[in-house]
Tab-separated table of C-alpha atoms in Angstrom:
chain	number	residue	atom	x	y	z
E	1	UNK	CA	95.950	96.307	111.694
E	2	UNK	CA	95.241	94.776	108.337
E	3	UNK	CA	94.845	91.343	108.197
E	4	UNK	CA	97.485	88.812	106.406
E	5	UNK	CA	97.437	85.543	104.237
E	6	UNK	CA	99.175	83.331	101.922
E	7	UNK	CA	99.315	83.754	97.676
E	8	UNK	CA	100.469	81.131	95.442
E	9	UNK	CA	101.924	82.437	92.247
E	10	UNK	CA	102.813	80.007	89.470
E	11	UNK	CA	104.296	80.986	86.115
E	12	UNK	CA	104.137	78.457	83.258
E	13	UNK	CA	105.759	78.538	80.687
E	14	UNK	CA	104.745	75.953	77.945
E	15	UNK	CA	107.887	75.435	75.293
E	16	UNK	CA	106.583	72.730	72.989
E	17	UNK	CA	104.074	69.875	72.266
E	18	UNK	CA	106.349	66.986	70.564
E	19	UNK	CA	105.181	64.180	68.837
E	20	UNK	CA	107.601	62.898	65.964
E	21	UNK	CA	106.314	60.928	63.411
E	22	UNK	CA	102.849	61.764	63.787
E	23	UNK	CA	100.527	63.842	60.914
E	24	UNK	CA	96.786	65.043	62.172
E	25	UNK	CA	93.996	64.076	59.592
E	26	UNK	CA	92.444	66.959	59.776
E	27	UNK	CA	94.527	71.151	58.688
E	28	UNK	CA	92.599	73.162	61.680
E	29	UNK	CA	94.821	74.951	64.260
E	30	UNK	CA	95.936	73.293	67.449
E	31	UNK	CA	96.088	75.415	70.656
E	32	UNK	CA	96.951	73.898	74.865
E	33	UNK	CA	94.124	74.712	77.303
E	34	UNK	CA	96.316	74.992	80.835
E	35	UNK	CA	94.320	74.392	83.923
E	36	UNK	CA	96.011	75.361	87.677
E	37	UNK	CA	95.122	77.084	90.660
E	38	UNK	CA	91.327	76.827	89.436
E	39	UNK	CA	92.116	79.497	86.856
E	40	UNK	CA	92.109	78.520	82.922
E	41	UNK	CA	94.571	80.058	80.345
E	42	UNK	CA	94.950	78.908	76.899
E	43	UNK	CA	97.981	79.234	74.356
E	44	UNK	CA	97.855	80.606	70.873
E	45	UNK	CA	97.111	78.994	68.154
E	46	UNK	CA	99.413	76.897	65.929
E	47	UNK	CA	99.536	75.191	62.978
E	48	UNK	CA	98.649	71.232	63.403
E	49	UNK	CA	102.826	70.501	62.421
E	50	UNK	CA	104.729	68.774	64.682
E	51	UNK	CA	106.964	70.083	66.843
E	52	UNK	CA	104.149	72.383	68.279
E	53	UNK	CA	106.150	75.486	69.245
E	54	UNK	CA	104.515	77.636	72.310
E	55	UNK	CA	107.365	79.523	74.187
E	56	UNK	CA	104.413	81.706	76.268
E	57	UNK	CA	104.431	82.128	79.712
E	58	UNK	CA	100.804	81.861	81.497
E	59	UNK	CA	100.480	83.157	85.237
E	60	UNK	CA	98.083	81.607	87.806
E	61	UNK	CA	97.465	82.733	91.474
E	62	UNK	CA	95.476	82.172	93.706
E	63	UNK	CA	95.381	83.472	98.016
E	64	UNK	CA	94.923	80.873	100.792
E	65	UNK	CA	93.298	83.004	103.094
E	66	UNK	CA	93.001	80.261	106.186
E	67	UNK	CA	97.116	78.968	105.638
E	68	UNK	CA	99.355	80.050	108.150
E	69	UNK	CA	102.548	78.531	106.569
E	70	UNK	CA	103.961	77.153	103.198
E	71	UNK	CA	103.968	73.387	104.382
E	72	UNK	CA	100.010	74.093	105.158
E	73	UNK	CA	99.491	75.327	101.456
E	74	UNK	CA	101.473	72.026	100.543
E	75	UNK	CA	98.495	70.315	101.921
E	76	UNK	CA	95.646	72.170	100.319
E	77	UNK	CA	97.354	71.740	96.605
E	78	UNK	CA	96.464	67.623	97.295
E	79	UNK	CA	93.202	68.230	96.762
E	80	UNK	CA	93.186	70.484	94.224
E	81	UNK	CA	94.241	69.039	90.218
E	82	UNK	CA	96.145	70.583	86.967
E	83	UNK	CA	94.820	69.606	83.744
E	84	UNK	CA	96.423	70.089	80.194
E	85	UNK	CA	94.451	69.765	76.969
E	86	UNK	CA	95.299	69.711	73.904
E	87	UNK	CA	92.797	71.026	71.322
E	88	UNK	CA	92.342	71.101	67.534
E	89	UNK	CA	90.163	73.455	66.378
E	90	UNK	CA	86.656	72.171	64.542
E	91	UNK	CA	83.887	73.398	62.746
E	92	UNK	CA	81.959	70.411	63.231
E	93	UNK	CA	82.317	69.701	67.082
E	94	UNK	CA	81.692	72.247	69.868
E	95	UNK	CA	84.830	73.168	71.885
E	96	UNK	CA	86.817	71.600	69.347
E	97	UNK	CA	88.288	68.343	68.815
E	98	UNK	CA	90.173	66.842	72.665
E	99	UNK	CA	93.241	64.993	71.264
E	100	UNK	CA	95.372	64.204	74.435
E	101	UNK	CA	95.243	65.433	78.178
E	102	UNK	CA	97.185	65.925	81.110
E	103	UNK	CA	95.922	65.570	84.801
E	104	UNK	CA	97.332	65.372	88.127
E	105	UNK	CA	97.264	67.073	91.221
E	106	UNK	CA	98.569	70.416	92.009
E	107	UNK	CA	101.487	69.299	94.587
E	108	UNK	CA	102.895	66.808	92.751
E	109	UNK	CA	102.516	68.707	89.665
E	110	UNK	CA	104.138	71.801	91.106
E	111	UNK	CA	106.889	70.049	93.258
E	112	UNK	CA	107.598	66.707	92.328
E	113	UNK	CA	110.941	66.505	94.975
E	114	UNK	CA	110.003	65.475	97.846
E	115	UNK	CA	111.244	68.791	99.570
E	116	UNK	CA	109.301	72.499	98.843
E	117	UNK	CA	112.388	74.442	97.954
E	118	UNK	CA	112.878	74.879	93.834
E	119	UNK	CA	115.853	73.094	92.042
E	120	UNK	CA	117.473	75.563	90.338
E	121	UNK	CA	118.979	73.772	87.184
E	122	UNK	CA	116.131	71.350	86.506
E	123	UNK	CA	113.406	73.624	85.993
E	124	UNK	CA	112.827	72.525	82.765
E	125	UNK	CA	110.526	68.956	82.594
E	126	UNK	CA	108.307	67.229	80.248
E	127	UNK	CA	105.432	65.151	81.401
E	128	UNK	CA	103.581	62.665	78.567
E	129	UNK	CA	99.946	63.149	77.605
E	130	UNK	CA	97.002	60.698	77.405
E	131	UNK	CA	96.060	60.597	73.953
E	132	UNK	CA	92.285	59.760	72.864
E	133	UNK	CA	90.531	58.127	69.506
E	134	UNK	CA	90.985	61.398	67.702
E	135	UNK	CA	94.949	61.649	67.744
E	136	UNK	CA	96.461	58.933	65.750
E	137	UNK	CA	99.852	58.176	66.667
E	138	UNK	CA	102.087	57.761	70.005
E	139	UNK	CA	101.518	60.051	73.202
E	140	UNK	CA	102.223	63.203	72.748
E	141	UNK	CA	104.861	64.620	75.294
E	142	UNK	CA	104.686	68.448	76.861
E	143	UNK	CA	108.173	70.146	77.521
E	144	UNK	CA	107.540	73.287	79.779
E	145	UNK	CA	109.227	74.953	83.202
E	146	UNK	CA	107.206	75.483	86.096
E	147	UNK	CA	108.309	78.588	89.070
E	148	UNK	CA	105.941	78.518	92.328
E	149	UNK	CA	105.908	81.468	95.003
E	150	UNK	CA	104.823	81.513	98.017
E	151	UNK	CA	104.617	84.797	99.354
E	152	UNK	CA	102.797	86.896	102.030
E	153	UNK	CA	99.953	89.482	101.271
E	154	UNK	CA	97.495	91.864	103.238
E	155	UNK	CA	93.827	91.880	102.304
E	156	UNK	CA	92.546	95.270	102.522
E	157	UNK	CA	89.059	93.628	100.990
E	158	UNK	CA	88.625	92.427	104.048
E	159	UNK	CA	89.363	95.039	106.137
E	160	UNK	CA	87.237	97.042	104.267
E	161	UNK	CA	84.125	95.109	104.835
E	162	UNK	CA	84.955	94.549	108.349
E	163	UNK	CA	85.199	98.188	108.703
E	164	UNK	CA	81.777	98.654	106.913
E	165	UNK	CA	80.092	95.950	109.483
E	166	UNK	CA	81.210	98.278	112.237
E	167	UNK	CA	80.283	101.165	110.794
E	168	UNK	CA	76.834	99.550	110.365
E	169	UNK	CA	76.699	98.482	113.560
E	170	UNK	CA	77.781	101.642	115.501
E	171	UNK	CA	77.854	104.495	112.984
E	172	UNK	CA	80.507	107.170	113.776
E	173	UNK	CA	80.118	110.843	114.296
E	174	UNK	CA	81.182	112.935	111.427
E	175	UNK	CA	84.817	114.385	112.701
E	176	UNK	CA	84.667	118.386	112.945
E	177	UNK	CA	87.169	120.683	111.409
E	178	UNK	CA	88.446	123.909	112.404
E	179	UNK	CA	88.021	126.052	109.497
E	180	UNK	CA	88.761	130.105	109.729
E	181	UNK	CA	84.790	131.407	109.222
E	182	UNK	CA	84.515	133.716	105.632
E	183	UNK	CA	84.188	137.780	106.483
E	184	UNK	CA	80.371	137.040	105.956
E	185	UNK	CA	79.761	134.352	108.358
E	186	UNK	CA	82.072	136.566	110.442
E	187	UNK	CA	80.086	139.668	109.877
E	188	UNK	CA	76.368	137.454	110.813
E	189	UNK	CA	78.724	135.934	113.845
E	190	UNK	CA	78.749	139.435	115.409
E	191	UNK	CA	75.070	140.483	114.579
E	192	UNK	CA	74.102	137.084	116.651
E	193	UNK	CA	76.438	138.016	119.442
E	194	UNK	CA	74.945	141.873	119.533
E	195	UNK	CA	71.405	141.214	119.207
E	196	UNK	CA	71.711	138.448	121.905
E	197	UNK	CA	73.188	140.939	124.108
E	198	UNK	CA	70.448	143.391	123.486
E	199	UNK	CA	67.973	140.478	123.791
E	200	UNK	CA	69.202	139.615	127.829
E	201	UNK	CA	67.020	142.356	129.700
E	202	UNK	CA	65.400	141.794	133.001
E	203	UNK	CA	61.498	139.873	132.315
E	204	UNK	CA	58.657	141.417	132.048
E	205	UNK	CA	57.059	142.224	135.664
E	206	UNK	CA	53.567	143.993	136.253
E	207	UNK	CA	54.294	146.351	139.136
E	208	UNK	CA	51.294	148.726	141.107
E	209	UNK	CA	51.124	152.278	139.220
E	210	UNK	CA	53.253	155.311	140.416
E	211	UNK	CA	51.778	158.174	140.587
E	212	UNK	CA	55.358	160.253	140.722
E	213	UNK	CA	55.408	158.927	137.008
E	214	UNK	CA	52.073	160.652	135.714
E	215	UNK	CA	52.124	163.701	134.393
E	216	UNK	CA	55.987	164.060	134.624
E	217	UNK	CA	58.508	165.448	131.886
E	218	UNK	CA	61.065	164.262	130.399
E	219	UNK	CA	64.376	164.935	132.016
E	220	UNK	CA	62.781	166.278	134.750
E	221	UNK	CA	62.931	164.940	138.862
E	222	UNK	CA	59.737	163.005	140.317
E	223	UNK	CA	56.788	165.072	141.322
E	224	UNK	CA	55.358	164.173	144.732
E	225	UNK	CA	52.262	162.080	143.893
E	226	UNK	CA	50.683	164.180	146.905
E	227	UNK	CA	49.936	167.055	144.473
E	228	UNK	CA	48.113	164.723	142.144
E	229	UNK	CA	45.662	163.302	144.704
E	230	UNK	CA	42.270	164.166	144.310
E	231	UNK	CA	40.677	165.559	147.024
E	232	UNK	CA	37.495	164.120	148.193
E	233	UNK	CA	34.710	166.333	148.400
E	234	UNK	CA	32.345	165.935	151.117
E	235	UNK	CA	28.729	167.259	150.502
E	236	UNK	CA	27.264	169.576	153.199
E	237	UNK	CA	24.343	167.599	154.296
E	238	UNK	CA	27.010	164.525	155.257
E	239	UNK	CA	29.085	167.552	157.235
E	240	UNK	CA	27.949	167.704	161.107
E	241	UNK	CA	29.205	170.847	163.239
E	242	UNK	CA	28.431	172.193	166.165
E	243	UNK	CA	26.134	175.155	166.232
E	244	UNK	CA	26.259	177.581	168.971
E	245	UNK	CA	23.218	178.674	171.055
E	246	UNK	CA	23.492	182.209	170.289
E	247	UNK	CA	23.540	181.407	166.420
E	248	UNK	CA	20.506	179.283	166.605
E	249	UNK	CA	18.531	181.995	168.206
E	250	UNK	CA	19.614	184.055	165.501
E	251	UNK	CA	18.823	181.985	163.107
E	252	UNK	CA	15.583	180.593	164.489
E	253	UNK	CA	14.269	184.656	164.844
E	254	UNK	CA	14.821	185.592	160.966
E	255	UNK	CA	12.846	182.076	160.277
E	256	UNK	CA	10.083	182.977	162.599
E	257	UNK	CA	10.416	186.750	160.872
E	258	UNK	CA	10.324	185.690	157.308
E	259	UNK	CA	7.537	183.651	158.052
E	260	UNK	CA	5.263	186.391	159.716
E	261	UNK	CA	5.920	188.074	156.708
């Protein structure tokens, strides 16, 4: 929820300098420096005849951001003071040549009834200037209208850097969008999927060797691995059988025979 305060808006507008009967010693323009709110606005620049003819309107604001009510921003314009000059031109002096000022504070300046509500009827009011060494003559008098507003305003300045601190202190996660993927992405969606599919096989596991799978073709059933064992052979001297009797005589005669021989 954005946050809310207080603005003070005052329009000026300056109608005349009058001084009858008075002549400047000097031809340079004359121009009123206007001083309210803290904020500076000059008028243009006339010719040094009286009357001094103005009729512009100058604008000053300025936001109370701690006031909670008009009668509170009554109280802060005490302290704070409204200052008219009024300045020749000069070639000689820097700034120009101060010939009569104006100061007061802002409240009284702003509403001199007692009461905060504008008189309509009586806005128009002249006030009398201070003159110095430089302005020969009587006082110098200021004839000008005055409207103040008080008005309610939102301060998204602040909100913003409020928002910033909490961003910097716990940074959000980027929000995701559902977007329809392009026929590309699409297209490389489906490879993914397929070769993933292809990818989940059983692991890799190192079995003992079958022998019905030597040797075998294609297409064709198992052959027993019995047909593929190699038979042992067994040399004769490691072989022990039985003779008979009447085949050892035999043989023991043709040894005895060969050897008479």
């Amino acid at each position: 929820m954005p946050r809310k305060s207080l603005k003070s808006v005052v329009e000026l507008t300056v109608h005349a300098v009058t001084c009858p009967g008075v002549w400047l010693p000097f031809r340079d323009q004359i121009y009123l420096s206007c001083c309210i709110l803290g904020q500076h606005r000059r008028t243009k620049l006339v010719e040094p005849i009286f009357p001094y003819l103005f009729h512009e309107k100058l604008r000053f604001e300025k936001t109370y951001y701690t006031a909670i009510d008009p009668s509170h921003i009554a109280e802060l314009l005490e302290d704070e003071h409204v200052l008219f000059e009024l300045i020749q031109v000069s070639d000689t002096r820097s700034g120009g040549i101060l010939l009569a000022s104006y100061e007061n504070n802002s409240r009284d300046f702003l509403y001199p009834e007692p009461h905060l509500l504008p008189i309509y009827g009586l806005q128009d009011r002249e006030v009398l200037m201070e003159r110095t060494l430089d302005f020969p003559g009587i006082s110098p008098k200021i004839e000008f209208a005055t409207k103040t507003t008080i008005k309610e305003t939102k301060m998204p300045h602040l909100d913003n850097s409020n928002e910033d601190d909490r961003s910097r202190r716990s940074p959000r996660r980027p929000r995701s969008r559902n977007r329809s993927p392009s026929p590309s992405m699409r297209q490389r969606l489906q490879d993914l999927s397929f070769s993933d599919s292809n990818d989940s096989k059983a692991p890799f596991v190192i079995r003992k060797r079958d022998e019905s799978l030597i040797h075998r073709t294609p297409g064709s059933p198992p052959i027993k691995a019995q047909k593929f064992q190699k038979k042992k052979k067994r040399s004769p001297s490691l072989r022990s059988r039985s003779v008979s009797p009447s085949r050892r005589r035999r043989i023991t005669g043709e040894v005895e025979g060969e050897g008479r021989r």
